[in-house]
Amino acid sequence: MTERASIEPRIGRAAITDGKGGFVLDQIEVRPPIGDEVRIVMGAAGICHTDHASLSWDGPLVAGHEGAGWVEAVGPLVADLAPGTPVLLNWAIPCGQCVRCEAGQANICERTHGVDPVAHGSSRAGIGHTLWRGKSIERAFNLGTFADYTLVRRAAVTKIRHDIPLQQACILGCGVMTGVGSVLNIAQPKPGDSVAVLGCGGVGLSVIQGARLARAGRIIALDIRPESLARAVQFGATDAILVNPDDVDHHEKIEAVKTLTLGRGVDFAFEATGVAALAFVPLRLVRNGGTAIQVSGAHGPVEAIMPHFWWDKRYITPLYGGCDPDRDFPRLMDWAACGDIDLPAMISRTYALDELGEAISDMLSGRTAKGVVVFEEGAHLVPYL
Ligand SMILES: [Zn+2]
Ligand SMILES: [Zn+2]
């Protein structure tokens, strides 16, 4: 353990949600870490559709759940993280002790997600230790990455290889993990299997990269935007289908995919659009006995027709690509370092924190595959670098 970091509170800027679809940039006070907490100086934070959704959740909240930064101070129980260490933040924080964690399903840890009847909420960090306007404020997913400083538990932190810049590493923690993990951890296609991906934003492009890593045969991308399809091909899609927005009964999509697969349908079809009305379309793109995977976390009511589930089809909704941070982040970083996962090409644009509103509207309009907020002054706030 290096020298004990500063125990002063830190004042920084943060994006605070208003519960009505908006946010304000304002100052927060981040208290010194206690117990197993780690105070982070943010370096970069990815922007995800969930961030847009979070603006309407009960709040106020410090927004943001993808991020990378530097350790600035640690609580007394943290012995293995020196100040100045670059780290990735992980929003599905495993407790390591509940039945799900012990069964190898850290992504659905019962304590973190508040369903453990014995230890409700015990993985939540820093409650009462981040202050806004003099009162404690919660952070989105116990992270709150759209802020100069944040306070997280040790279990939310993974060290980053020094050859991966923070502004690339930060997107591993949600979109890339969800897409690549849903392919490699959950679907597990065999070499040569066929895959379709509906929606080619940040998660869809990560599904395509995962399918390429799995040596899938045909990788069919579907999107309503030609520019998104061009990116999909760049990332490894073998076929691109421009979706007609008027194809509301989905027959054109289904026919196009079947035409490419000898009339059968693909082995695996992923929905990565975030549009609830499309949630069950993958069932109609897969062959009999095929697997439909809904990775976008689409909300809202949607009608299902039971025969679409028939003929031994499976429909699964993996959370966060089955993320096991100890297993998955090191290998994602290895693939990123050797170019097997192309992080730089995923990032369409970087923004300053005060451009966050523009970044969110660029994401919603499809102008960006992935936007990243870069905290220019971050490194200067770490006294040990
Ligand atoms: Zn996300
Ligand atoms: Zn757990």
Short mmCIF file of N, CA, C and O in Angstrom, two decimals, residues 145-211:
data_model
loop_
_atom_site.label_atom_id
_atom_site.label_comp_id
_atom_site.label_asym_id
_atom_site.label_seq_id
_atom_site.Cartn_x
_atom_site.Cartn_y
_atom_site.Cartn_z
N THR A 145 -21.05 8.37 -13.11
CA THR A 145 -19.78 8.63 -13.80
C THR A 145 -19.73 9.99 -14.50
O THR A 145 -18.65 10.39 -14.94
N PHE A 146 -20.87 10.67 -14.64
CA PHE A 146 -20.82 12.01 -15.24
C PHE A 146 -20.51 13.02 -14.13
O PHE A 146 -21.33 13.88 -13.77
N ALA A 147 -19.34 12.90 -13.58
CA ALA A 147 -18.92 13.73 -12.45
C ALA A 147 -17.41 13.75 -12.39
O ALA A 147 -16.76 12.79 -12.79
N ASP A 148 -16.86 14.85 -11.88
CA ASP A 148 -15.40 14.92 -11.78
C ASP A 148 -14.85 13.87 -10.80
O ASP A 148 -13.76 13.34 -11.00
N TYR A 149 -15.63 13.62 -9.73
CA TYR A 149 -15.22 12.61 -8.74
C TYR A 149 -16.40 11.68 -8.48
O TYR A 149 -17.55 12.09 -8.54
N THR A 150 -16.08 10.43 -8.15
CA THR A 150 -17.12 9.57 -7.63
C THR A 150 -16.53 8.66 -6.56
O THR A 150 -15.31 8.58 -6.38
N LEU A 151 -17.43 7.98 -5.86
CA LEU A 151 -17.05 7.13 -4.73
C LEU A 151 -17.73 5.79 -4.95
O LEU A 151 -18.95 5.73 -5.07
N VAL A 152 -16.93 4.72 -5.07
CA VAL A 152 -17.50 3.41 -5.39
C VAL A 152 -16.90 2.36 -4.46
O VAL A 152 -15.91 2.61 -3.77
N ARG A 153 -17.49 1.17 -4.49
CA ARG A 153 -16.91 0.08 -3.70
C ARG A 153 -15.76 -0.57 -4.47
O ARG A 153 -15.72 -0.55 -5.70
N ARG A 154 -14.84 -1.16 -3.73
CA ARG A 154 -13.69 -1.83 -4.36
C ARG A 154 -14.15 -2.84 -5.41
O ARG A 154 -13.51 -2.98 -6.46
N ALA A 155 -15.26 -3.52 -5.14
CA ALA A 155 -15.72 -4.56 -6.06
C ALA A 155 -16.23 -3.98 -7.38
O ALA A 155 -16.47 -4.72 -8.33
N ALA A 156 -16.39 -2.67 -7.46
CA ALA A 156 -16.84 -2.04 -8.71
C ALA A 156 -15.67 -1.63 -9.59
O ALA A 156 -15.86 -1.04 -10.65
N VAL A 157 -14.45 -1.94 -9.17
CA VAL A 157 -13.25 -1.40 -9.80
C VAL A 157 -12.40 -2.52 -10.41
O VAL A 157 -12.15 -3.52 -9.75
N THR A 158 -11.99 -2.34 -11.66
CA THR A 158 -11.03 -3.24 -12.30
C THR A 158 -9.85 -2.42 -12.81
O THR A 158 -10.06 -1.38 -13.44
N LYS A 159 -8.64 -2.87 -12.54
CA LYS A 159 -7.47 -2.13 -13.04
C LYS A 159 -7.42 -2.20 -14.56
O LYS A 159 -7.79 -3.22 -15.16
N ILE A 160 -6.96 -1.12 -15.16
CA ILE A 160 -6.88 -1.04 -16.63
C ILE A 160 -5.43 -1.21 -17.07
O ILE A 160 -4.52 -0.64 -16.46
N ARG A 161 -5.25 -1.95 -18.15
CA ARG A 161 -3.91 -2.04 -18.75
C ARG A 161 -3.45 -0.64 -19.14
O ARG A 161 -4.24 0.16 -19.65
N HIS A 162 -2.18 -0.37 -18.99
CA HIS A 162 -1.69 0.97 -19.26
C HIS A 162 -1.67 1.31 -20.74
O HIS A 162 -1.56 2.47 -21.11
N ASP A 163 -1.79 0.30 -21.62
CA ASP A 163 -1.76 0.61 -23.05
C ASP A 163 -3.15 0.86 -23.63
O ASP A 163 -3.31 1.01 -24.84
N ILE A 164 -4.17 0.93 -22.79
CA ILE A 164 -5.51 1.27 -23.29
C ILE A 164 -5.93 2.61 -22.69
O ILE A 164 -6.09 2.73 -21.47
N PRO A 165 -6.09 3.65 -23.52
CA PRO A 165 -6.47 4.96 -22.98
C PRO A 165 -7.83 4.90 -22.27
O PRO A 165 -8.72 4.14 -22.67
N LEU A 166 -7.98 5.72 -21.24
CA LEU A 166 -9.23 5.69 -20.47
C LEU A 166 -10.44 5.98 -21.34
O LEU A 166 -11.50 5.42 -21.13
N GLN A 167 -10.27 6.87 -22.32
CA GLN A 167 -11.46 7.22 -23.12
C GLN A 167 -11.89 6.07 -24.03
O GLN A 167 -13.01 6.08 -24.53
N GLN A 168 -11.03 5.09 -24.22
CA GLN A 168 -11.47 3.86 -24.91
C GLN A 168 -11.96 2.83 -23.88
O GLN A 168 -13.00 2.21 -24.06
N ALA A 169 -11.21 2.69 -22.81
CA ALA A 169 -11.55 1.66 -21.81
C ALA A 169 -12.93 1.89 -21.21
O ALA A 169 -13.64 0.94 -20.87
N CYS A 170 -13.35 3.17 -21.11
CA CYS A 170 -14.59 3.45 -20.38
C CYS A 170 -15.80 2.77 -21.00
O CYS A 170 -16.77 2.50 -20.31
N ILE A 171 -15.77 2.49 -22.31
CA ILE A 171 -16.97 1.89 -22.92
C ILE A 171 -17.03 0.38 -22.73
O ILE A 171 -18.04 -0.24 -23.04
N LEU A 172 -15.95 -0.21 -22.19
CA LEU A 172 -16.00 -1.65 -21.93
C LEU A 172 -17.05 -1.98 -20.88
O LEU A 172 -17.65 -3.05 -20.91
N GLY A 173 -17.28 -1.03 -19.96
CA GLY A 173 -18.06 -1.34 -18.76
C GLY A 173 -19.55 -1.46 -18.96
O GLY A 173 -20.24 -1.82 -18.04
N CYS A 174 -20.09 -1.17 -20.11
CA CYS A 174 -21.52 -1.44 -20.30
C CYS A 174 -21.77 -1.98 -21.69
O CYS A 174 -22.02 -3.15 -21.89
N GLY A 175 -21.67 -1.11 -22.71
CA GLY A 175 -22.06 -1.51 -24.06
C GLY A 175 -21.24 -2.65 -24.63
O GLY A 175 -21.80 -3.62 -25.16
N VAL A 176 -19.93 -2.58 -24.50
CA VAL A 176 -19.08 -3.63 -25.09
C VAL A 176 -19.28 -4.94 -24.34
O VAL A 176 -19.44 -6.01 -24.92
N MET A 177 -19.30 -4.85 -23.01
CA MET A 177 -19.51 -6.06 -22.19
C MET A 177 -20.85 -6.70 -22.53
O MET A 177 -20.95 -7.93 -22.67
N THR A 178 -21.89 -5.88 -22.63
CA THR A 178 -23.22 -6.43 -22.92
C THR A 178 -23.25 -7.14 -24.26
O THR A 178 -23.77 -8.25 -24.39
N GLY A 179 -22.68 -6.51 -25.28
CA GLY A 179 -22.75 -7.09 -26.62
C GLY A 179 -21.84 -8.29 -26.77
O GLY A 179 -22.28 -9.39 -27.15
N VAL A 180 -20.57 -8.12 -26.46
CA VAL A 180 -19.61 -9.22 -26.64
C VAL A 180 -19.96 -10.37 -25.69
O VAL A 180 -19.95 -11.54 -26.06
N GLY A 181 -20.31 -10.02 -24.43
CA GLY A 181 -20.62 -11.06 -23.45
C GLY A 181 -21.87 -11.84 -23.80
O GLY A 181 -21.95 -13.05 -23.57
N SER A 182 -22.88 -11.16 -24.38
CA SER A 182 -24.10 -11.89 -24.74
C SER A 182 -23.82 -12.93 -25.81
O SER A 182 -24.50 -13.97 -25.87
N VAL A 183 -22.83 -12.67 -26.64
CA VAL A 183 -22.45 -13.67 -27.65
C VAL A 183 -21.61 -14.77 -27.02
O VAL A 183 -21.94 -15.96 -27.09
N LEU A 184 -20.50 -14.37 -26.37
CA LEU A 184 -19.51 -15.38 -25.96
C LEU A 184 -19.89 -16.10 -24.67
O LEU A 184 -19.62 -17.29 -24.52
N ASN A 185 -20.52 -15.39 -23.73
CA ASN A 185 -20.88 -16.04 -22.46
C ASN A 185 -22.24 -16.71 -22.52
O ASN A 185 -22.46 -17.71 -21.83
N ILE A 186 -23.17 -16.15 -23.27
CA ILE A 186 -24.56 -16.61 -23.20
C ILE A 186 -24.94 -17.43 -24.45
O ILE A 186 -25.30 -18.59 -24.35
N ALA A 187 -24.89 -16.82 -25.63
CA ALA A 187 -25.31 -17.53 -26.83
C ALA A 187 -24.33 -18.65 -27.18
O ALA A 187 -24.73 -19.76 -27.51
N GLN A 188 -23.05 -18.36 -27.12
CA GLN A 188 -21.99 -19.34 -27.40
C GLN A 188 -22.16 -20.03 -28.76
O GLN A 188 -22.26 -21.27 -28.83
N PRO A 189 -22.21 -19.24 -29.85
CA PRO A 189 -22.29 -19.87 -31.17
C PRO A 189 -21.02 -20.67 -31.47
O PRO A 189 -19.94 -20.35 -30.98
N LYS A 190 -21.20 -21.70 -32.27
CA LYS A 190 -20.04 -22.49 -32.72
C LYS A 190 -19.48 -21.84 -33.98
O LYS A 190 -20.19 -21.11 -34.69
N PRO A 191 -18.21 -22.09 -34.29
CA PRO A 191 -17.67 -21.56 -35.54
C PRO A 191 -18.56 -21.96 -36.71
O PRO A 191 -19.01 -23.10 -36.80
N GLY A 192 -18.85 -20.99 -37.55
CA GLY A 192 -19.68 -21.26 -38.72
C GLY A 192 -21.16 -21.00 -38.52
O GLY A 192 -21.91 -20.90 -39.49
N ASP A 193 -21.61 -20.88 -37.26
CA ASP A 193 -23.03 -20.60 -37.01
C ASP A 193 -23.40 -19.23 -37.59
O ASP A 193 -22.56 -18.33 -37.69
N SER A 194 -24.67 -19.06 -37.91
CA SER A 194 -25.14 -17.79 -38.46
C SER A 194 -25.78 -16.94 -37.37
O SER A 194 -26.40 -17.45 -36.44
N VAL A 195 -25.58 -15.62 -37.51
CA VAL A 195 -26.02 -14.66 -36.49
C VAL A 195 -26.68 -13.48 -37.20
O VAL A 195 -26.18 -13.02 -38.23
N ALA A 196 -27.80 -13.00 -36.65
CA ALA A 196 -28.39 -11.75 -37.13
C ALA A 196 -28.42 -10.76 -35.97
O ALA A 196 -28.63 -11.16 -34.82
N VAL A 197 -28.20 -9.49 -36.28
CA VAL A 197 -28.19 -8.44 -35.26
C VAL A 197 -29.10 -7.32 -35.72
O VAL A 197 -28.85 -6.69 -36.74
N LEU A 198 -30.16 -7.12 -34.94
CA LEU A 198 -31.13 -6.07 -35.27
C LEU A 198 -30.77 -4.84 -34.44
O LEU A 198 -30.91 -4.84 -33.22
N GLY A 199 -30.27 -3.80 -35.10
CA GLY A 199 -29.84 -2.59 -34.40
C GLY A 199 -28.33 -2.55 -34.27
O GLY A 199 -27.73 -3.41 -33.63
N CYS A 200 -27.71 -1.57 -34.91
CA CYS A 200 -26.24 -1.53 -34.97
C CYS A 200 -25.68 -0.27 -34.32
O CYS A 200 -24.82 0.42 -34.87
N GLY A 201 -26.17 0.04 -33.11
CA GLY A 201 -25.55 1.07 -32.27
C GLY A 201 -24.39 0.45 -31.50
O GLY A 201 -23.82 -0.56 -31.92
N GLY A 202 -24.05 1.05 -30.35
CA GLY A 202 -22.89 0.57 -29.60
C GLY A 202 -23.01 -0.88 -29.19
O GLY A 202 -22.04 -1.65 -29.30
N VAL A 203 -24.19 -1.31 -28.71
CA VAL A 203 -24.34 -2.70 -28.28
C VAL A 203 -24.36 -3.63 -29.50
O VAL A 203 -23.70 -4.67 -29.51
N GLY A 204 -25.09 -3.24 -30.54
CA GLY A 204 -25.16 -4.09 -31.73
C GLY A 204 -23.78 -4.29 -32.36
O GLY A 204 -23.43 -5.40 -32.78
N LEU A 205 -22.99 -3.22 -32.43
CA LEU A 205 -21.64 -3.36 -32.98
C LEU A 205 -20.79 -4.29 -32.11
O LEU A 205 -19.92 -5.00 -32.60
N SER A 206 -21.06 -4.28 -30.80
CA SER A 206 -20.32 -5.17 -29.90
C SER A 206 -20.77 -6.62 -30.09
O SER A 206 -19.95 -7.54 -30.00
N VAL A 207 -22.06 -6.82 -30.37
CA VAL A 207 -22.53 -8.17 -30.71
C VAL A 207 -21.80 -8.66 -31.96
O VAL A 207 -21.33 -9.81 -32.02
N ILE A 208 -21.70 -7.79 -32.94
CA ILE A 208 -21.03 -8.18 -34.20
C ILE A 208 -19.57 -8.55 -33.93
O ILE A 208 -19.06 -9.55 -34.44
N GLN A 209 -18.91 -7.78 -33.08
CA GLN A 209 -17.50 -8.09 -32.78
C GLN A 209 -17.39 -9.40 -32.00
O GLN A 209 -16.47 -10.19 -32.23
N GLY A 210 -18.35 -9.65 -31.11
CA GLY A 210 -18.37 -10.92 -30.39
C GLY A 210 -18.59 -12.09 -31.34
O GLY A 210 -17.94 -13.14 -31.23
N ALA A 211 -19.50 -11.90 -32.30
CA ALA A 211 -19.77 -12.97 -33.27
C ALA A 211 -18.53 -13.24 -34.12
O ALA A 211 -18.22 -14.39 -34.45
#
